Amino acid sequence: MKYRMKSKSAYLCLLLSLALLTGSGCGGPVQGEVPEVPISSETAFSQAGELDSAAEQSQPKAEESASEPQEALSIPAQPPETGPTPEPAPEDPQPPEIRLVMVGDILLHTPLAESGRTPEGSYDFSAVFANLKEEIQGADVALVNQEVIIDGAELGVSGYPSFNAPYELGDALMEAGFDIVLHATNHALDKGKQGLLNCLSFWRENYPDTPVLGIHDSRESQQEIYVYEQQGIRIAILNYTYGTNGISLPEDMPYAVNLLEKERVIDDLQRAQELADFVVVCPHWGKEYVLEQVKSQESWAQIFVDNGADLILGTHPHVIEPIAQITSENGNQALVYYSLGNFVNWTSGTGAGVSNRMVGGMAQVTIGLDENGEAVITDYGVLPVVCHLEKGFGGVTVYPLSEYTEELAAHNEILKQDESFSLDYCWELVRGVFGDAVK
């Protein structure tokens, strides 16, 4: 910045300062002495003007007079162009799929019922399902074969041969995480018409959103095809039994229980294909305590696949049976689990082979879409389970076989009925029957 004098006195001071500076060389005045400079005021003003002009011309620029160099700032000629922040690329959507699981027979033998009786006199069966709860609830849809009718204590809780379970067993199934209850079994009419009606009333009043398949109190109900839908995949589920232990259907309720009747089954399968993309059949069939399928099962399995079934999940033999792929003449294929065995039981039987009844399987099936958009099985297997028995409240529970131990096996009450039971016995059984499908 340039500064300008604003009075004559200021110009005189400037002249004196210049004189002192120029006299600082050889022959100049000694430091501290002020030389006498005769000058008139007019001369002073004239010279001051000239000096002022010279001073302005000789004044260095601020950049040149700086004692230290300054770093140059890099300033862009114009700010960089900015636009809207680009949106991240969308992730590839996961292909739609449904993970389905199903367990075998829930049998309430008398000692098992007693294990669920609380000191107050009510029932609590939560211990039975505690160790499999994560697997059950982790599935998209979980099915259970409720072997015995649930009529409540008013009709008398009873075991073999005419079963009746307290309502609390139904509560335990729901608390465990099952989504669909299958009731078409040979024990559906153990307590007659009233027992069946009581059972249906329990489910409707307490769990109205839970599908209960296989038993009915109206013809309209029997004609309905249940369809489960998720992520655009529709799955029809059908449930039948070979019979009802010789007990006739009520005369005024010929629709009470779904029976394996060929004409009706074929009609149901055809309607199911129209309503759904994938068809599951859950038959109660076969021969008890036999570790492989019999001819009647193979015949029915062929009828199912010939008429559009994609997955067959069998129960009733009370022991596990093989898993197989079957094909129809028209090229349709189906995966069949001939028997999932018992999930829970406390049989009264004794001797060799009783240990087989303590081992079951949880079917694990993943249903997705192929390259043509058709619903197909993309993965499958079976989780082996074992029923552990101990006396006292909560003493009956089911374990994944992979979590069962030698110590637990040594305390299983079934050893008193079949001394061959052991952890190794269970593993040999499931590997021999289920083979590579074991997970």
Short mmCIF file of C-alpha atoms in Angstrom, two decimals:
data_model
loop_
_atom_site.label_atom_id
_atom_site.label_comp_id
_atom_site.label_asym_id
_atom_site.label_seq_id
_atom_site.Cartn_x
_atom_site.Cartn_y
_atom_site.Cartn_z
CA MET A 1 0.00 0.00 0.00
CA LYS A 2 1.17 3.52 -0.73
CA TYR A 3 1.14 6.18 2.00
CA ARG A 4 0.88 10.00 1.18
CA MET A 5 2.04 13.02 3.30
CA LYS A 6 -0.79 15.20 4.56
CA SER A 7 1.19 18.39 5.82
CA LYS A 8 4.29 20.46 5.15
CA SER A 9 5.90 19.29 8.39
CA ALA A 10 5.67 15.78 7.15
CA TYR A 11 7.62 16.69 4.00
CA LEU A 12 10.34 18.39 5.99
CA CYS A 13 10.72 15.29 8.11
CA LEU A 14 11.06 13.18 5.03
CA LEU A 15 13.84 15.48 3.62
CA LEU A 16 15.78 15.27 6.86
CA SER A 17 15.54 11.51 6.89
CA LEU A 18 16.81 11.26 3.34
CA ALA A 19 19.71 13.56 4.10
CA LEU A 20 20.76 11.40 7.04
CA LEU A 21 20.59 8.28 4.93
CA THR A 22 22.67 9.72 2.10
CA GLY A 23 25.24 10.99 4.60
CA SER A 24 25.91 7.65 6.12
CA GLY A 25 28.75 6.95 3.61
CA CYS A 26 32.47 8.14 3.75
CA GLY A 27 32.91 11.72 4.94
CA GLY A 28 29.35 11.84 6.14
CA PRO A 29 28.25 13.04 9.55
CA VAL A 30 28.95 11.02 12.63
CA GLN A 31 26.04 8.88 13.80
CA GLY A 32 23.81 10.90 16.02
CA GLU A 33 24.70 14.27 14.51
CA VAL A 34 22.03 16.14 12.60
CA PRO A 35 23.42 18.19 9.71
CA GLU A 36 22.25 21.70 9.09
CA VAL A 37 20.54 21.94 5.79
CA PRO A 38 19.64 25.52 4.72
CA ILE A 39 16.48 25.31 2.71
CA SER A 40 13.53 27.52 2.14
CA SER A 41 10.00 26.33 2.54
CA GLU A 42 9.27 26.80 -1.18
CA THR A 43 12.29 24.67 -2.10
CA ALA A 44 11.24 22.08 0.44
CA PHE A 45 7.78 21.78 -1.04
CA SER A 46 9.22 21.51 -4.57
CA GLN A 47 11.73 18.89 -3.66
CA ALA A 48 9.22 17.02 -1.54
CA GLY A 49 6.95 16.65 -4.50
CA GLU A 50 9.76 15.29 -6.63
CA LEU A 51 10.88 12.94 -3.88
CA ASP A 52 7.36 11.78 -3.32
CA SER A 53 7.04 10.91 -6.98
CA ALA A 54 10.42 9.19 -7.00
CA ALA A 55 9.57 7.28 -3.87
CA GLU A 56 6.40 5.99 -5.41
CA GLN A 57 8.25 4.85 -8.53
CA SER A 58 11.03 3.16 -6.55
CA GLN A 59 8.76 1.47 -3.97
CA PRO A 60 9.11 -2.33 -4.44
CA LYS A 61 5.99 -4.47 -4.92
CA ALA A 62 4.80 -6.40 -1.94
CA GLU A 63 5.75 -9.72 -3.57
CA GLU A 64 9.32 -8.47 -4.33
CA SER A 65 9.94 -6.96 -0.88
CA ALA A 66 8.96 -10.06 1.09
CA SER A 67 11.97 -11.27 3.07
CA GLU A 68 11.01 -15.00 2.64
CA PRO A 69 9.59 -16.66 -0.47
CA GLN A 70 5.97 -17.69 -0.23
CA GLU A 71 4.68 -21.03 -1.51
CA ALA A 72 2.60 -20.60 -4.59
CA LEU A 73 -1.03 -21.64 -4.18
CA SER A 74 -2.42 -23.95 -6.81
CA ILE A 75 -5.84 -22.57 -7.56
CA PRO A 76 -7.80 -24.10 -10.40
CA ALA A 77 -9.00 -21.74 -13.04
CA GLN A 78 -12.53 -22.88 -12.30
CA PRO A 79 -14.04 -25.27 -9.78
CA PRO A 80 -14.35 -28.88 -10.92
CA GLU A 81 -17.64 -29.83 -12.38
CA THR A 82 -19.97 -31.50 -9.92
CA GLY A 83 -23.08 -33.50 -10.64
CA PRO A 84 -25.51 -35.70 -8.76
CA THR A 85 -23.87 -38.44 -6.65
CA PRO A 86 -24.14 -41.66 -8.63
CA GLU A 87 -26.34 -44.29 -7.01
CA PRO A 88 -24.59 -47.55 -6.06
CA ALA A 89 -25.17 -50.39 -8.45
CA PRO A 90 -28.10 -52.51 -7.25
CA GLU A 91 -27.19 -55.88 -5.76
CA ASP A 92 -28.26 -58.93 -7.66
CA PRO A 93 -31.59 -60.05 -6.16
CA GLN A 94 -31.54 -63.40 -4.45
CA PRO A 95 -33.43 -66.05 -6.39
CA PRO A 96 -36.73 -66.99 -4.76
CA GLU A 97 -36.68 -70.16 -2.70
CA ILE A 98 -38.63 -71.87 0.07
CA ARG A 99 -37.00 -73.99 2.76
CA LEU A 100 -39.40 -76.71 3.91
CA VAL A 101 -38.89 -79.10 6.82
CA MET A 102 -41.04 -81.94 8.15
CA VAL A 103 -40.75 -84.31 11.11
CA GLY A 104 -42.31 -87.71 11.63
CA ASP A 105 -44.78 -89.14 14.12
CA ILE A 106 -45.69 -87.43 17.39
CA LEU A 107 -46.77 -90.41 19.53
CA LEU A 108 -48.02 -89.77 23.04
CA HIS A 109 -47.51 -93.07 24.86
CA THR A 110 -48.57 -93.06 28.51
CA PRO A 111 -45.06 -92.58 30.05
CA LEU A 112 -44.45 -89.74 27.60
CA ALA A 113 -47.70 -88.06 28.65
CA GLU A 114 -46.69 -88.44 32.28
CA SER A 115 -43.34 -86.76 31.57
CA GLY A 116 -45.27 -83.64 30.56
CA ARG A 117 -47.46 -83.50 33.65
CA THR A 118 -46.60 -80.57 35.93
CA PRO A 119 -46.79 -80.67 39.75
CA GLU A 120 -49.93 -78.51 39.47
CA GLY A 121 -51.68 -81.16 37.34
CA SER A 122 -51.55 -79.42 33.95
CA TYR A 123 -49.27 -80.39 31.05
CA ASP A 124 -46.19 -78.85 29.50
CA PHE A 125 -44.40 -80.58 26.60
CA SER A 126 -42.01 -77.80 25.68
CA ALA A 127 -39.01 -79.96 26.69
CA VAL A 128 -39.80 -82.38 23.85
CA PHE A 129 -39.04 -79.77 21.17
CA ALA A 130 -36.49 -77.56 22.94
CA ASN A 131 -33.40 -78.91 21.17
CA LEU A 132 -34.89 -78.75 17.66
CA LYS A 133 -36.63 -75.41 18.03
CA GLU A 134 -33.99 -73.48 16.10
CA GLU A 135 -34.21 -75.84 13.12
CA ILE A 136 -38.02 -75.77 13.12
CA GLN A 137 -38.32 -72.01 13.41
CA GLY A 138 -35.53 -71.43 10.89
CA ALA A 139 -37.55 -73.02 8.08
CA ASP A 140 -39.92 -71.05 5.89
CA VAL A 141 -42.58 -73.69 6.39
CA ALA A 142 -42.45 -76.52 8.96
CA LEU A 143 -44.78 -79.54 8.87
CA VAL A 144 -45.47 -82.04 11.65
CA ASN A 145 -47.25 -85.37 11.52
CA GLN A 146 -49.50 -85.23 14.59
CA GLU A 147 -50.04 -88.97 14.89
CA VAL A 148 -52.58 -88.87 17.72
CA ILE A 149 -55.75 -86.88 18.06
CA ILE A 150 -55.72 -83.88 20.43
CA ASP A 151 -59.00 -84.03 22.36
CA GLY A 152 -58.05 -82.58 25.72
CA ALA A 153 -58.18 -84.07 29.19
CA GLU A 154 -62.00 -84.10 29.31
CA LEU A 155 -62.05 -87.22 27.12
CA GLY A 156 -59.24 -88.79 29.09
CA VAL A 157 -55.55 -88.60 28.19
CA SER A 158 -54.54 -92.06 27.00
CA GLY A 159 -51.77 -93.97 25.24
CA TYR A 160 -51.60 -97.09 23.09
CA PRO A 161 -53.74 -98.46 21.53
CA SER A 162 -56.39 -95.72 21.64
CA PHE A 163 -54.49 -92.44 21.91
CA ASN A 164 -55.67 -89.06 23.14
CA ALA A 165 -53.43 -86.08 23.84
CA PRO A 166 -54.11 -83.07 26.07
CA TYR A 167 -54.53 -79.70 24.43
CA GLU A 168 -51.16 -78.60 25.81
CA LEU A 169 -49.47 -80.81 23.23
CA GLY A 170 -50.95 -78.58 20.53
CA ASP A 171 -49.66 -75.52 22.39
CA ALA A 172 -46.17 -77.05 22.44
CA LEU A 173 -46.27 -77.67 18.68
CA MET A 174 -47.08 -74.02 18.04
CA GLU A 175 -44.52 -72.75 20.51
CA ALA A 176 -41.89 -74.92 18.82
CA GLY A 177 -42.59 -73.19 15.50
CA PHE A 178 -44.53 -75.66 13.37
CA ASP A 179 -46.65 -74.03 10.66
CA ILE A 180 -48.81 -76.87 9.32
CA VAL A 181 -50.32 -79.79 11.25
CA LEU A 182 -51.05 -83.10 9.50
CA HIS A 183 -53.80 -85.16 11.15
CA ALA A 184 -54.63 -87.84 8.54
CA THR A 185 -53.38 -90.87 10.49
CA ASN A 186 -54.68 -94.28 11.51
CA HIS A 187 -55.40 -92.81 14.97
CA ALA A 188 -57.62 -89.94 13.76
CA LEU A 189 -60.79 -91.65 15.02
CA ASP A 190 -59.41 -93.18 18.22
CA LYS A 191 -61.94 -91.09 20.18
CA GLY A 192 -64.68 -91.27 17.56
CA LYS A 193 -66.54 -88.42 15.97
CA GLN A 194 -66.53 -86.31 19.12
CA GLY A 195 -62.79 -86.61 19.46
CA LEU A 196 -62.25 -85.41 15.92
CA LEU A 197 -64.62 -82.47 16.41
CA ASN A 198 -62.94 -81.52 19.69
CA CYS A 199 -59.58 -81.55 17.96
CA LEU A 200 -60.74 -79.29 15.13
CA SER A 201 -62.39 -76.91 17.61
CA PHE A 202 -59.15 -76.63 19.58
CA TRP A 203 -57.18 -75.58 16.52
CA ARG A 204 -59.79 -73.12 15.25
CA GLU A 205 -60.37 -71.44 18.58
CA ASN A 206 -56.74 -71.19 19.65
CA TYR A 207 -54.74 -71.13 16.41
CA PRO A 208 -57.12 -70.07 13.64
CA ASP A 209 -54.31 -69.22 11.22
CA THR A 210 -52.71 -72.66 11.45
CA PRO A 211 -53.64 -74.99 8.57
CA VAL A 212 -54.81 -78.38 9.86
CA LEU A 213 -54.85 -80.95 7.06
CA GLY A 214 -56.31 -84.42 6.71
CA ILE A 215 -59.41 -84.19 8.93
CA HIS A 216 -62.66 -82.26 8.34
CA ASP A 217 -66.05 -81.40 9.75
CA SER A 218 -67.60 -80.41 6.42
CA ARG A 219 -67.54 -81.59 2.82
CA GLU A 220 -66.50 -78.11 1.70
CA SER A 221 -63.42 -78.32 3.91
CA GLN A 222 -62.42 -81.65 2.39
CA GLN A 223 -62.69 -80.22 -1.14
CA GLU A 224 -60.27 -77.41 -0.40
CA ILE A 225 -56.69 -77.68 -1.63
CA TYR A 226 -54.28 -75.99 0.76
CA VAL A 227 -51.71 -73.79 -1.01
CA TYR A 228 -48.75 -72.11 0.67
CA GLU A 229 -47.30 -69.15 -1.23
CA GLN A 230 -44.00 -67.35 -0.77
CA GLN A 231 -41.94 -65.16 -3.15
CA GLY A 232 -44.29 -66.02 -5.98
CA ILE A 233 -43.87 -69.80 -5.54
CA ARG A 234 -47.08 -71.65 -4.73
CA ILE A 235 -46.91 -75.04 -3.01
CA ALA A 236 -49.97 -77.32 -2.66
CA ILE A 237 -49.88 -79.77 0.27
CA LEU A 238 -52.07 -82.91 0.43
CA ASN A 239 -52.43 -85.33 3.37
CA TYR A 240 -53.93 -88.87 3.40
CA THR A 241 -53.94 -92.06 5.51
CA TYR A 242 -54.26 -95.68 4.48
CA GLY A 243 -57.00 -96.24 7.12
CA THR A 244 -58.26 -95.59 10.66
CA ASN A 245 -57.51 -98.85 12.47
CA GLY A 246 -60.75 -100.44 11.37
CA ILE A 247 -62.91 -97.64 12.81
CA SER A 248 -65.54 -96.59 10.27
CA LEU A 249 -66.02 -92.99 9.28
CA PRO A 250 -69.09 -91.43 10.94
CA GLU A 251 -72.16 -92.07 8.78
CA ASP A 252 -73.02 -88.39 8.67
CA MET A 253 -69.35 -87.40 8.14
CA PRO A 254 -67.93 -89.55 5.32
CA TYR A 255 -65.51 -86.67 4.67
CA ALA A 256 -64.08 -86.74 8.22
CA VAL A 257 -60.67 -88.20 7.28
CA ASN A 258 -58.73 -88.09 4.00
CA LEU A 259 -58.22 -91.70 2.91
CA LEU A 260 -55.94 -93.06 0.20
CA GLU A 261 -58.64 -93.60 -2.40
CA LYS A 262 -57.22 -93.64 -5.91
CA GLU A 263 -59.92 -91.73 -7.78
CA ARG A 264 -60.12 -89.00 -5.21
CA VAL A 265 -56.33 -88.69 -4.86
CA ILE A 266 -55.91 -88.30 -8.63
CA ASP A 267 -58.63 -85.65 -8.74
CA ASP A 268 -56.95 -83.74 -5.89
CA LEU A 269 -53.57 -83.91 -7.63
CA GLN A 270 -54.99 -82.55 -10.87
CA ARG A 271 -56.65 -79.64 -9.08
CA ALA A 272 -53.49 -79.01 -7.07
CA GLN A 273 -51.46 -78.65 -10.28
CA GLU A 274 -53.87 -76.00 -11.51
CA LEU A 275 -53.56 -74.03 -8.28
CA ALA A 276 -49.87 -74.39 -7.51
CA ASP A 277 -46.38 -74.57 -9.01
CA PHE A 278 -45.22 -77.45 -6.81
CA VAL A 279 -47.17 -80.33 -5.21
CA VAL A 280 -46.32 -82.08 -1.92
CA VAL A 281 -48.09 -85.28 -0.82
CA CYS A 282 -47.87 -86.47 2.80
CA PRO A 283 -49.14 -90.07 2.94
CA HIS A 284 -49.56 -92.12 6.12
CA TRP A 285 -48.70 -95.54 4.69
CA GLY A 286 -46.47 -98.62 4.76
CA LYS A 287 -45.71 -101.40 7.22
CA GLU A 288 -44.75 -100.75 10.82
CA TYR A 289 -41.16 -101.37 12.01
CA VAL A 290 -39.82 -102.28 8.54
CA LEU A 291 -36.70 -100.34 7.52
CA GLU A 292 -37.50 -100.28 3.81
CA GLN A 293 -40.53 -99.45 1.72
CA VAL A 294 -43.04 -102.14 0.78
CA LYS A 295 -44.85 -102.70 -2.53
CA SER A 296 -47.93 -100.70 -1.55
CA GLN A 297 -45.79 -97.63 -0.89
CA GLU A 298 -44.03 -97.96 -4.23
CA SER A 299 -47.38 -98.33 -6.01
CA TRP A 300 -48.84 -95.24 -4.38
CA ALA A 301 -45.64 -93.26 -4.98
CA GLN A 302 -45.94 -94.04 -8.68
CA ILE A 303 -49.56 -92.88 -8.72
CA PHE A 304 -48.51 -89.65 -7.05
CA VAL A 305 -45.68 -88.89 -9.47
CA ASP A 306 -47.71 -89.96 -12.52
CA ASN A 307 -50.29 -87.33 -11.56
CA GLY A 308 -48.00 -84.43 -10.83
CA ALA A 309 -46.55 -84.84 -7.32
CA ASP A 310 -43.09 -83.32 -6.88
CA LEU A 311 -42.31 -84.29 -3.27
CA ILE A 312 -43.60 -87.18 -1.13
CA LEU A 313 -43.06 -87.16 2.65
CA GLY A 314 -44.15 -90.44 4.23
CA THR A 315 -45.00 -91.42 7.81
CA HIS A 316 -46.48 -94.31 9.85
CA PRO A 317 -43.91 -97.18 9.87
CA HIS A 318 -42.41 -95.74 13.14
CA VAL A 319 -38.91 -96.37 11.80
CA ILE A 320 -36.94 -94.58 9.11
CA GLU A 321 -36.99 -95.76 5.49
CA PRO A 322 -34.96 -94.78 2.38
CA ILE A 323 -35.08 -91.62 0.27
CA ALA A 324 -35.39 -92.11 -3.50
CA GLN A 325 -36.04 -90.35 -6.82
CA ILE A 326 -38.84 -91.76 -8.93
CA THR A 327 -39.90 -90.89 -12.49
CA SER A 328 -43.18 -91.20 -14.39
CA GLU A 329 -43.56 -92.25 -18.02
CA ASN A 330 -44.30 -88.64 -18.94
CA GLY A 331 -40.96 -87.55 -17.48
CA ASN A 332 -42.25 -86.05 -14.23
CA GLN A 333 -39.92 -86.66 -11.30
CA ALA A 334 -40.55 -86.75 -7.56
CA LEU A 335 -38.39 -87.06 -4.47
CA VAL A 336 -39.81 -89.51 -1.94
CA TYR A 337 -38.98 -89.94 1.75
CA TYR A 338 -40.66 -93.29 2.36
CA SER A 339 -40.71 -92.81 6.13
CA LEU A 340 -39.39 -90.18 8.52
CA GLY A 341 -39.89 -92.51 11.49
CA ASN A 342 -40.92 -91.33 14.93
CA PHE A 343 -40.09 -87.86 16.15
CA VAL A 344 -41.03 -88.66 19.74
CA ASN A 345 -42.34 -91.82 21.42
CA TRP A 346 -41.94 -94.03 24.48
CA THR A 347 -42.95 -97.39 23.13
CA SER A 348 -43.85 -100.27 25.43
CA GLY A 349 -42.16 -102.76 23.10
CA THR A 350 -39.15 -104.78 24.18
CA GLY A 351 -36.38 -106.70 22.48
CA ALA A 352 -34.22 -106.35 19.39
CA GLY A 353 -35.32 -103.65 16.98
CA VAL A 354 -37.00 -101.44 19.57
CA SER A 355 -34.01 -99.08 19.37
CA ASN A 356 -34.94 -98.39 15.74
CA ARG A 357 -38.07 -96.63 16.94
CA MET A 358 -36.01 -94.05 18.81
CA VAL A 359 -34.41 -92.66 15.64
CA GLY A 360 -36.18 -90.34 13.21
CA GLY A 361 -35.45 -87.88 10.46
CA MET A 362 -36.26 -84.24 9.76
CA ALA A 363 -36.70 -83.82 6.01
CA GLN A 364 -35.01 -80.66 4.72
CA VAL A 365 -36.00 -79.58 1.22
CA THR A 366 -35.28 -76.33 -0.64
CA ILE A 367 -37.66 -75.41 -3.47
CA GLY A 368 -36.57 -72.83 -6.04
CA LEU A 369 -36.91 -71.98 -9.73
CA ASP A 370 -34.97 -73.48 -12.62
CA GLU A 371 -33.81 -71.62 -15.75
CA ASN A 372 -37.29 -71.99 -17.22
CA GLY A 373 -39.01 -70.53 -14.16
CA GLU A 374 -40.32 -73.94 -13.07
CA ALA A 375 -40.53 -74.72 -9.34
CA VAL A 376 -38.08 -77.52 -8.58
CA ILE A 377 -36.13 -79.05 -5.70
CA THR A 378 -32.75 -77.31 -5.60
CA ASP A 379 -31.40 -79.03 -2.47
CA TYR A 380 -32.48 -81.74 -0.06
CA GLY A 381 -31.29 -83.87 2.82
CA VAL A 382 -32.30 -85.23 6.20
CA LEU A 383 -31.31 -84.28 9.73
CA PRO A 384 -31.24 -87.42 11.92
CA VAL A 385 -32.87 -87.04 15.35
CA VAL A 386 -32.99 -89.28 18.41
CA CYS A 387 -35.55 -89.44 21.22
CA HIS A 388 -34.04 -89.34 24.70
CA LEU A 389 -36.01 -90.81 27.61
CA GLU A 390 -35.58 -90.13 31.29
CA LYS A 391 -38.13 -90.35 34.08
CA GLY A 392 -39.57 -87.24 35.66
CA PHE A 393 -41.09 -84.01 34.45
CA GLY A 394 -39.46 -82.81 31.23
CA GLY A 395 -37.45 -86.02 30.95
CA VAL A 396 -38.41 -86.72 27.32
CA THR A 397 -36.68 -84.62 24.68
CA VAL A 398 -35.48 -84.97 21.11
CA TYR A 399 -31.92 -84.19 20.02
CA PRO A 400 -30.25 -83.76 16.67
CA LEU A 401 -28.20 -86.95 16.50
CA SER A 402 -25.10 -84.83 15.87
CA GLU A 403 -25.53 -83.30 19.34
CA TYR A 404 -26.31 -86.54 21.16
CA THR A 405 -23.52 -87.94 23.36
CA GLU A 406 -22.34 -91.28 24.68
CA GLU A 407 -23.18 -90.10 28.18
CA LEU A 408 -26.77 -89.28 27.24
CA ALA A 409 -27.15 -92.57 25.38
CA ALA A 410 -25.95 -94.45 28.47
CA HIS A 411 -28.82 -92.90 30.48
CA ASN A 412 -31.61 -93.41 27.93
CA GLU A 413 -34.40 -95.43 29.55
CA ILE A 414 -34.91 -97.38 26.31
CA LEU A 415 -31.85 -99.46 27.31
CA LYS A 416 -34.14 -101.29 29.74
CA GLN A 417 -36.24 -102.40 26.76
CA ASP A 418 -33.48 -102.93 24.19
CA GLU A 419 -29.93 -103.20 25.48
CA SER A 420 -28.47 -102.76 21.99
CA PHE A 421 -29.26 -99.03 22.00
CA SER A 422 -26.16 -96.82 21.77
CA LEU A 423 -24.90 -93.74 19.96
CA ASP A 424 -23.01 -95.90 17.48
CA TYR A 425 -26.14 -97.98 16.88
CA CYS A 426 -28.09 -94.84 15.94
CA TRP A 427 -25.41 -93.61 13.54
CA GLU A 428 -25.09 -96.97 11.82
CA LEU A 429 -28.86 -97.03 11.37
CA VAL A 430 -29.19 -93.59 9.75
CA ARG A 431 -26.18 -94.07 7.50
CA GLY A 432 -27.46 -97.42 6.39
CA VAL A 433 -30.97 -96.16 5.59
CA PHE A 434 -30.51 -92.51 4.57
CA GLY A 435 -27.01 -92.79 3.05
CA ASP A 436 -25.56 -89.63 1.52
CA ALA A 437 -28.69 -87.60 2.30
CA VAL A 438 -27.64 -87.30 5.97
CA LYS A 439 -26.80 -83.72 6.96
#
